[in-house]
C-alpha positions as YAML, in Angstrom:
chain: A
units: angstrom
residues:
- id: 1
  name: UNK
  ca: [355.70, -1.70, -39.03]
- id: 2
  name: UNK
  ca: [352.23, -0.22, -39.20]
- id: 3
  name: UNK
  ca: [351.94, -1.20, -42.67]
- id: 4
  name: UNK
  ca: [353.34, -4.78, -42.10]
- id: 5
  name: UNK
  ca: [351.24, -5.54, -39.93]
- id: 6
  name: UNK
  ca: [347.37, -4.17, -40.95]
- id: 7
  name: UNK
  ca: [348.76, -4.78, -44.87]
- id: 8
  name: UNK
  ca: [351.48, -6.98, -45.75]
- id: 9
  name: UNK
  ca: [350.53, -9.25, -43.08]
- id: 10
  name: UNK
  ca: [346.90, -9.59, -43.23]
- id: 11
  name: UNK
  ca: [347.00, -10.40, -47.05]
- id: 12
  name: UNK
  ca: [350.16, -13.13, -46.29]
- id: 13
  name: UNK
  ca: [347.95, -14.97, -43.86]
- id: 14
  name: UNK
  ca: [345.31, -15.43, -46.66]
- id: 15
  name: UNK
  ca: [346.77, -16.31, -48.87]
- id: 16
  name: UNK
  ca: [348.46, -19.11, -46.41]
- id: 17
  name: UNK
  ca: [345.04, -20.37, -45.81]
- id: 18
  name: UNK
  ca: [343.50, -20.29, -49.17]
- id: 19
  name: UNK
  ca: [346.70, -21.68, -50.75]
- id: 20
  name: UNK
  ca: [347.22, -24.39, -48.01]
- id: 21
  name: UNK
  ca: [344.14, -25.37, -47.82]
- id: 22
  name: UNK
  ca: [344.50, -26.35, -51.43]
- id: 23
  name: UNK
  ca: [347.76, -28.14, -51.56]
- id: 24
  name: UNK
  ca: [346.07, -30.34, -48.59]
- id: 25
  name: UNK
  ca: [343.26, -31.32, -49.92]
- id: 26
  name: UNK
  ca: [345.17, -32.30, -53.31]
- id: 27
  name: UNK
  ca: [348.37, -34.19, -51.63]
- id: 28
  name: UNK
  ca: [346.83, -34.89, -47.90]
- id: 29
  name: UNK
  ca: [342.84, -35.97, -48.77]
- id: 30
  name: UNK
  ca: [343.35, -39.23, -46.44]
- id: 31
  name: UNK
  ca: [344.77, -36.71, -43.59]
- id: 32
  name: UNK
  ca: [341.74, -34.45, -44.17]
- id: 33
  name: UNK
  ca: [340.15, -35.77, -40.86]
- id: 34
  name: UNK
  ca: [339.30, -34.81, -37.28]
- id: 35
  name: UNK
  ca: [340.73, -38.09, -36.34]
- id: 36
  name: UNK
  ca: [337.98, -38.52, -33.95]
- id: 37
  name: UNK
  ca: [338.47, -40.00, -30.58]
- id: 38
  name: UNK
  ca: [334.97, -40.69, -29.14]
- id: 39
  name: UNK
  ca: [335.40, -44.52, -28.62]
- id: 40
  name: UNK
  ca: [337.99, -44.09, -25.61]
- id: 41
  name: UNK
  ca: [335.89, -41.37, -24.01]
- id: 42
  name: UNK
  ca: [332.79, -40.40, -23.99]
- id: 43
  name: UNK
  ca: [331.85, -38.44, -20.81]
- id: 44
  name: UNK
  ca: [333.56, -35.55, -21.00]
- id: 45
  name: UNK
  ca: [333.09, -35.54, -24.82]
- id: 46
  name: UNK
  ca: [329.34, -35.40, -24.86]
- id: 47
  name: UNK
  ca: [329.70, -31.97, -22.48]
- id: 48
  name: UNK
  ca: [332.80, -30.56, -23.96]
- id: 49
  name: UNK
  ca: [332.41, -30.99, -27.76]
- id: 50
  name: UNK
  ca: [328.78, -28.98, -27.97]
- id: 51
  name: UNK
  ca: [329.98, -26.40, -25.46]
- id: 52
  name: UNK
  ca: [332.90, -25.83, -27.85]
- id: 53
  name: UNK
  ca: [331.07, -26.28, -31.89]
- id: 54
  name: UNK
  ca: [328.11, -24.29, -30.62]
- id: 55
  name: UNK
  ca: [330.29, -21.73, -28.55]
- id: 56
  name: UNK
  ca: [332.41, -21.36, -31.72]
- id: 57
  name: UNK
  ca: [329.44, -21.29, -34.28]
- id: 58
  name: UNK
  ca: [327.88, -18.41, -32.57]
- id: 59
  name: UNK
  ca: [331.36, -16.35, -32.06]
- id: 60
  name: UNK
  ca: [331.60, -16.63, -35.72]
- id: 61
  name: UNK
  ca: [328.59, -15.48, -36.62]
- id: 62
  name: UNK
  ca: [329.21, -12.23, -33.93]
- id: 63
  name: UNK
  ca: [332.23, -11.63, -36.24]
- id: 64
  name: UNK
  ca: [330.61, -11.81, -39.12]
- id: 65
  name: UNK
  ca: [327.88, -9.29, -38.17]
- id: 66
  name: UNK
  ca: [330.13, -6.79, -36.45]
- id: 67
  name: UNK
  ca: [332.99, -6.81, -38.72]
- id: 68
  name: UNK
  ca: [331.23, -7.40, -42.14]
- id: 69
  name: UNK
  ca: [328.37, -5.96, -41.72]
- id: 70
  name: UNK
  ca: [328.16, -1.97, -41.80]
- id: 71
  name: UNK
  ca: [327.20, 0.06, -39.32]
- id: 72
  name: UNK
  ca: [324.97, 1.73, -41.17]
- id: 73
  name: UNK
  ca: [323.22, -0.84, -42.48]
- id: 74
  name: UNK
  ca: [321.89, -1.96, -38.62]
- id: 75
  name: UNK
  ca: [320.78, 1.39, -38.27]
- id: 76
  name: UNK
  ca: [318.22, 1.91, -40.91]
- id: 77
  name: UNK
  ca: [317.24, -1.98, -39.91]
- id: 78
  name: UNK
  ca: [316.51, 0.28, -36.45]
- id: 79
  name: UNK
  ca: [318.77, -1.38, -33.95]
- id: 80
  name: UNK
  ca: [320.50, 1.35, -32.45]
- id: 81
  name: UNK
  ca: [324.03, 1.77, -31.37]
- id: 82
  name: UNK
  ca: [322.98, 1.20, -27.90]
- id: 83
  name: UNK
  ca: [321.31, -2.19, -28.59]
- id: 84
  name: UNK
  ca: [323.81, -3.38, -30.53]
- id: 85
  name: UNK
  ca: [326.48, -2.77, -28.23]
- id: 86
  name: UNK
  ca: [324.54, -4.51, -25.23]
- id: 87
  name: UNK
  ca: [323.73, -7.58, -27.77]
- id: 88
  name: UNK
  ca: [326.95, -8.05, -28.81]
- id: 89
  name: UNK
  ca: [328.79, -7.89, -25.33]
- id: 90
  name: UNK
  ca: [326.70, -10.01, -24.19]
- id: 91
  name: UNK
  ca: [326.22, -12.61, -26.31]
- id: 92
  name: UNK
  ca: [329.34, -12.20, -27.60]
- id: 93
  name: UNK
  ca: [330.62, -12.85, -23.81]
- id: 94
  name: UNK
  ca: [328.48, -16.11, -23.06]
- id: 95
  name: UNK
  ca: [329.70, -17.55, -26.53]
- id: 96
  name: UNK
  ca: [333.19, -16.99, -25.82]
- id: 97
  name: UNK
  ca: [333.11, -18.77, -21.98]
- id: 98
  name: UNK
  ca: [331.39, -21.58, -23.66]
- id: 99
  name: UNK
  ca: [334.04, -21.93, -26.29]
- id: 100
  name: UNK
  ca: [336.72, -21.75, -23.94]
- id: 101
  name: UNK
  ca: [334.71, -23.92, -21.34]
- id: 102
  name: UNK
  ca: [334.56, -26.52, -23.84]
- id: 103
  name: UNK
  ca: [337.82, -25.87, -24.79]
- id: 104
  name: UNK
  ca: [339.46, -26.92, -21.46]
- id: 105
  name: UNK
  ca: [337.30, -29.68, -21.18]
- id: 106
  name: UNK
  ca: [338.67, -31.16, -24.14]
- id: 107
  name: UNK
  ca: [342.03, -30.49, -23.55]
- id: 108
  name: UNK
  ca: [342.09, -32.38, -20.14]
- id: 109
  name: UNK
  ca: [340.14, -34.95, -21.90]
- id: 110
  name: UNK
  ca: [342.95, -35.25, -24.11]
- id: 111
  name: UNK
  ca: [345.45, -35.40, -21.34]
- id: 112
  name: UNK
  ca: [344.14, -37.09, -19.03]
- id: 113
  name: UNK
  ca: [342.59, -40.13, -20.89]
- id: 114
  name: UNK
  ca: [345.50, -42.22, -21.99]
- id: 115
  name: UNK
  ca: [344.69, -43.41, -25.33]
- id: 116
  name: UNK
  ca: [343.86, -40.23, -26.85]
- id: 117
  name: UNK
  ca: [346.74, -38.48, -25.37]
- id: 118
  name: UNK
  ca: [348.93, -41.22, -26.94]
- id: 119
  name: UNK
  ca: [347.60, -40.20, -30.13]
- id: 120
  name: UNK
  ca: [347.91, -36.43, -29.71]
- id: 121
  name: UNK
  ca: [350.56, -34.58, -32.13]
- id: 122
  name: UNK
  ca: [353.13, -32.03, -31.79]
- id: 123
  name: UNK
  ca: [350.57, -30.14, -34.23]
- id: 124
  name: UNK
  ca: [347.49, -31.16, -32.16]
- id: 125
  name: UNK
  ca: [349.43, -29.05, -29.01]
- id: 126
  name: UNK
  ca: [350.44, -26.27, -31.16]
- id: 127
  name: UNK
  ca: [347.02, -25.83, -32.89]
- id: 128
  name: UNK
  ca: [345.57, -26.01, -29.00]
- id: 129
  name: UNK
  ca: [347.84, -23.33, -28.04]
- id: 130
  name: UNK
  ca: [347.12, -20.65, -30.79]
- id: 131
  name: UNK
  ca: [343.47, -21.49, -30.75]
- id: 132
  name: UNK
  ca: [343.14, -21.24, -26.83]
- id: 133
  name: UNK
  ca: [345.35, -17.63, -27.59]
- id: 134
  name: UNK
  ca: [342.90, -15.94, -30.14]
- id: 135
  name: UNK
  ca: [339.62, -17.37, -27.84]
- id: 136
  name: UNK
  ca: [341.32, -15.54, -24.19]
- id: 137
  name: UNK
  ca: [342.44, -12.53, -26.25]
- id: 138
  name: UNK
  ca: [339.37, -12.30, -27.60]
- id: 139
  name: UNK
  ca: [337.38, -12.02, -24.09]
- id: 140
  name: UNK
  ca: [339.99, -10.08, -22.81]
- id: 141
  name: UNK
  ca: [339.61, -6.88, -25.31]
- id: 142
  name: UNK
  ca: [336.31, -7.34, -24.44]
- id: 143
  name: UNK
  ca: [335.83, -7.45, -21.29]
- id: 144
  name: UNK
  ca: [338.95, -4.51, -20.81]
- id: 145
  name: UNK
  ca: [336.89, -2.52, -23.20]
- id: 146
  name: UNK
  ca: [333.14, -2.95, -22.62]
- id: 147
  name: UNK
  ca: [332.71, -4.29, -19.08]
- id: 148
  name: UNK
  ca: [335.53, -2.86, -16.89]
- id: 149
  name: UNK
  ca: [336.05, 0.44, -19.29]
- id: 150
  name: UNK
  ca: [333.90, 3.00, -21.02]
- id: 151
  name: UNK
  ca: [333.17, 0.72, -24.22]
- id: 152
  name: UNK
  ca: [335.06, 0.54, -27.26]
- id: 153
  name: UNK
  ca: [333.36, 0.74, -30.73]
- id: 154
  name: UNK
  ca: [335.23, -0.99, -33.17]
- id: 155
  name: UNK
  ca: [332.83, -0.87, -36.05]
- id: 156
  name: UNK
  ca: [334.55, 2.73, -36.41]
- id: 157
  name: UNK
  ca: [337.62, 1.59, -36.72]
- id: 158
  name: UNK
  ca: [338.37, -2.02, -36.86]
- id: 159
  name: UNK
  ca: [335.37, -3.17, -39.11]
- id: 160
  name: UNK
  ca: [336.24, -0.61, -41.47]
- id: 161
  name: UNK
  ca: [340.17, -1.47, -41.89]
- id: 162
  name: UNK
  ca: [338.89, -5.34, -42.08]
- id: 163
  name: UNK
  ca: [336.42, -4.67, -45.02]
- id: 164
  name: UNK
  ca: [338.67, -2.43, -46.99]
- id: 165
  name: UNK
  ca: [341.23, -5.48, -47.68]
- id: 166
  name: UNK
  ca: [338.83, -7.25, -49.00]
- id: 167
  name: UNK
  ca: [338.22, -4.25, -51.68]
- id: 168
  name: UNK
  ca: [342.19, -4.26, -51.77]
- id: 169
  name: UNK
  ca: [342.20, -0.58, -50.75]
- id: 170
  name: UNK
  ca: [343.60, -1.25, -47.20]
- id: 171
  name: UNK
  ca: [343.21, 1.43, -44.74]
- id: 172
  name: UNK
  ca: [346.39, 0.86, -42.44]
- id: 173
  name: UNK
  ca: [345.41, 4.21, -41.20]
- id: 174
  name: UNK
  ca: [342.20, 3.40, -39.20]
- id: 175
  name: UNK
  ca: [344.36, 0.60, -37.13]
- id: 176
  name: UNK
  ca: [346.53, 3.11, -35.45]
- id: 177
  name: UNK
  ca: [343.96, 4.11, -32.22]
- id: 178
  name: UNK
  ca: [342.73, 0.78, -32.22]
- id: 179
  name: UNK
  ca: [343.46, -0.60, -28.25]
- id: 180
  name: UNK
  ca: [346.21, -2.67, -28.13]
- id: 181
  name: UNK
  ca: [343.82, -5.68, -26.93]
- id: 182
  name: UNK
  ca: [341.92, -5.16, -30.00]
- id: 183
  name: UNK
  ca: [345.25, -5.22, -31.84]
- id: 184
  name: UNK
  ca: [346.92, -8.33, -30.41]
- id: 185
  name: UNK
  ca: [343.21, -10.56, -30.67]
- id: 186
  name: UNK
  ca: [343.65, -9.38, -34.43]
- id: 187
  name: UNK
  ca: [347.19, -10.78, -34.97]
- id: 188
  name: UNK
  ca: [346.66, -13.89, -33.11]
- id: 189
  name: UNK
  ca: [343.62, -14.78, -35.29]
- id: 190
  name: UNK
  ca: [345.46, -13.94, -38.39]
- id: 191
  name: UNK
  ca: [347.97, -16.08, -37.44]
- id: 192
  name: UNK
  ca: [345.68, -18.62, -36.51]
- id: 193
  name: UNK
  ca: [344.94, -18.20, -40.21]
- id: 194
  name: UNK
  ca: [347.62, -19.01, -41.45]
- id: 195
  name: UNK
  ca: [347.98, -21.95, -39.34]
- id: 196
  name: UNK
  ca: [344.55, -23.35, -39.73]
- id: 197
  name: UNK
  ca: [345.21, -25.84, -43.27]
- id: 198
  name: UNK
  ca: [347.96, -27.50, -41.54]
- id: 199
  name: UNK
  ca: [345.81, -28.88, -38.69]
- id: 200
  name: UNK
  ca: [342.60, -30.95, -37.88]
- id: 201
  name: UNK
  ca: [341.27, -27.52, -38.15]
- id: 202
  name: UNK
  ca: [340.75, -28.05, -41.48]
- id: 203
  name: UNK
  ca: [337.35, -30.22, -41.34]
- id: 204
  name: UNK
  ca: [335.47, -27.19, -40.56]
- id: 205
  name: UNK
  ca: [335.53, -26.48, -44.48]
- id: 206
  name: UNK
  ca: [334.18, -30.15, -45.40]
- id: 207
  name: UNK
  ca: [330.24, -29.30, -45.65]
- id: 208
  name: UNK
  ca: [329.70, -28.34, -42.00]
- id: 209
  name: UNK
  ca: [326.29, -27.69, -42.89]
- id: 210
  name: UNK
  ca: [324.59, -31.36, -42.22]
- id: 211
  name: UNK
  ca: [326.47, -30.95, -38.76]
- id: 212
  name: UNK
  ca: [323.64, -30.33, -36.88]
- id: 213
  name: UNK
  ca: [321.20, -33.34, -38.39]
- id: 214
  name: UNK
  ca: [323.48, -35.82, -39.05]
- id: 215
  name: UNK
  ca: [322.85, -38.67, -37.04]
- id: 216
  name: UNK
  ca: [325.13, -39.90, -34.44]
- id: 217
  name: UNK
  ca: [328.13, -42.26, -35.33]
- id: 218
  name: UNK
  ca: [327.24, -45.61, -33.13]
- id: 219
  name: UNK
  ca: [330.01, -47.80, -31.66]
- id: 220
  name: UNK
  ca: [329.08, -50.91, -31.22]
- id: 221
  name: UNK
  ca: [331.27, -52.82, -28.30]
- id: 222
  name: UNK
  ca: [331.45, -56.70, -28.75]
- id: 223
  name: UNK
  ca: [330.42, -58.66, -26.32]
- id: 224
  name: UNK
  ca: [328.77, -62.33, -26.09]
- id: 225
  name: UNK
  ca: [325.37, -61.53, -26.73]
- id: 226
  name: UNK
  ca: [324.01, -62.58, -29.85]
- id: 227
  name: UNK
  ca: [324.09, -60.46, -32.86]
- id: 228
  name: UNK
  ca: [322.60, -59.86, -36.39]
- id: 229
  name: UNK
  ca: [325.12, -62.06, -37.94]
- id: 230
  name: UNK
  ca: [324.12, -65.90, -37.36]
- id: 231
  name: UNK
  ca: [326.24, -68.37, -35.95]
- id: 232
  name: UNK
  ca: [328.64, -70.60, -37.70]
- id: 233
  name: UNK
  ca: [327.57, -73.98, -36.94]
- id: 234
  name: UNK
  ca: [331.59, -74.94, -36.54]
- id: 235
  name: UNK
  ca: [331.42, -72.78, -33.18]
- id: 236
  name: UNK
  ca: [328.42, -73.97, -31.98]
- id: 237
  name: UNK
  ca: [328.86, -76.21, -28.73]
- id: 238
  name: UNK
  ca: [328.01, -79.67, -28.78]
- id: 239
  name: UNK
  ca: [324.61, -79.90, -27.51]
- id: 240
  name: UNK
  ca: [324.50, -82.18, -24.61]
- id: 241
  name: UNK
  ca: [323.36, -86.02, -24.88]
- id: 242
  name: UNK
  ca: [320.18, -86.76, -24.43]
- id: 243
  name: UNK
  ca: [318.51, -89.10, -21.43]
...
C-alpha cells in the first residue's frame, strides 16, 4: 500500500493529466472553454472570481517554492528556517481563505442564479467537489500542524519524496512519518490531477499569462437608444405632416 500510493499512484495521476490533456485538446478543442457565465451575473462574480484566480495563483506559487525548491537553496539565499516557516503559514493561510472564500461565492452564485445553474454539469459538481476537497485539506494540515500544533516541516520529508519522482528515483520511504493531514491533502490533489483534463479546469493551460492585462470582455445589452449601426430607412417612422 505504501508503495501504491507515494509510487504507483503518483506517476498514474500524471500521466492521466498529461495524456488527457492531450486527447482533449485533439478530439474536444471546441469544449476547451470555461464556458463563461458573466452575462447572467455579475455581482457576485466581480468579488468571487478575483478572490478565487488570485487566491489560487498565489497558493501555487507557495507550492512551487516549498515543494520544488530545496531547502538548502533558501538558506544560502539567507532566509532562515524560522522566516520561512512564518512566511509560508502565513501567506500560505490568507491565500487559501481567499481561494476558498471565492470559492463559495461562486458556488452559490452558481446555485442560486437560475440560468447558470441550468447550465451547470454533472462534471461542473464533481470538479467543485474535489477542488473544494484538496483547498479545505489543504488549510486543515496546516492549520493542525503550524497554528494549533508544534509546526510541521515538510520540506524534510514531503518536498523531498515530491522531487525525487520527478528524477524517477521515488523515495516511498520519506512518506511514511508524514501526518496523515499532510498525507490525505496529497492524495486529494493527485487525484484532482487526474481529474483536471476532463473539466473546465482545463483553460488554466491556454496561455494564462495575458490574464492579468487582457482587457475586459464588454456585454453590450440592447436597448432603444441609438447605436453605431445607422438606421434602415424602412424602420424609420413616418415623420409627421407638416402645418
Amino acid at each position: 500500500m505504501n508503495t501504491f500510493l507515494w509510487v504507483i499512484y503518483p506517476y498514474l495521476a500524471l500521466v492521466v493529466l498529461i495524456g488527457g490533456t492531450v486527447w482533449r485538446y485533439r478530439y474536444d478543442k471546441f469544449g476547451w472553454t470555461t464556458r463563461s457565465s458573466q452575462l447572467y451575473e455579475t455581482t457576485l462574480l466581480r468579488w468571487a472570481s478575483p478572490l478565487f484566480h488570485f487566491g489560487v495563483l498565489f497558493v501555487l506559487i507557495g507550492h512551487v517554492g516549498g515543494l520544488l525548491v530545496p531547502k538548502s537553496w533558501t538558506e544560502a539565499a539567507g532566509i532562515t528556517e524560522h522566516a520561512y516557516h512564518l512566511m509560508a503559514v502565513f501567506v500560505g493561510t490568507v491565500a487559501g481563505v481567499c481561494t476558498l472564500i471565492g470559492m463559495a461565492l461562486l458556488i452559490a452564485r452558481r446555485r442560486l442564479t437560475g440560468p447558470v445553474f441550468a447550465a451547470t454539469t454533472k462534471n461542473d459538481k464533481a470538479m467543485y467537489a474535489v477542488l473544494a476537497a484538496v483547498i479545505i485539506l489543504g488549510l486543515w494540515a496546516t492549520v493542525k500542524a503550524n497554528i494549533a500544533g508544534g509546526g510541521y516541516d515538510y520540506r524534510e520529508t514531503v518536498s523531498p519524496w515530491l522531487r525525487s519522482l520527478f528524477t524517477f528515483q521515488p523515495e516511498a520511504g520519506l512518506m511514511t512519518a508524514v501526518p496523515s493531514s499532510f498525507k490525505i491533502h496529497v492524495i486529494a490533489a493527485f487525484t484532482l490531477f487526474a481529474f483536471w483534463p476532463f473539466t473546465r479546469l482545463v483553460h488554466a493551460f491556454s496561455a494564462p499569462v495575458g490574464y492579468l492585462t487582457r482587457p475586459y470582455v464588454v456585454y453590450r445589452y440592447r436597448d432603444p437608444r441609438a447605436g453605431l449601426r445607422p438606421t434602415r430607412p424602412g424602420w424609420d417612422r413616418p415623420a409627421a405632416p407638416r402645418r
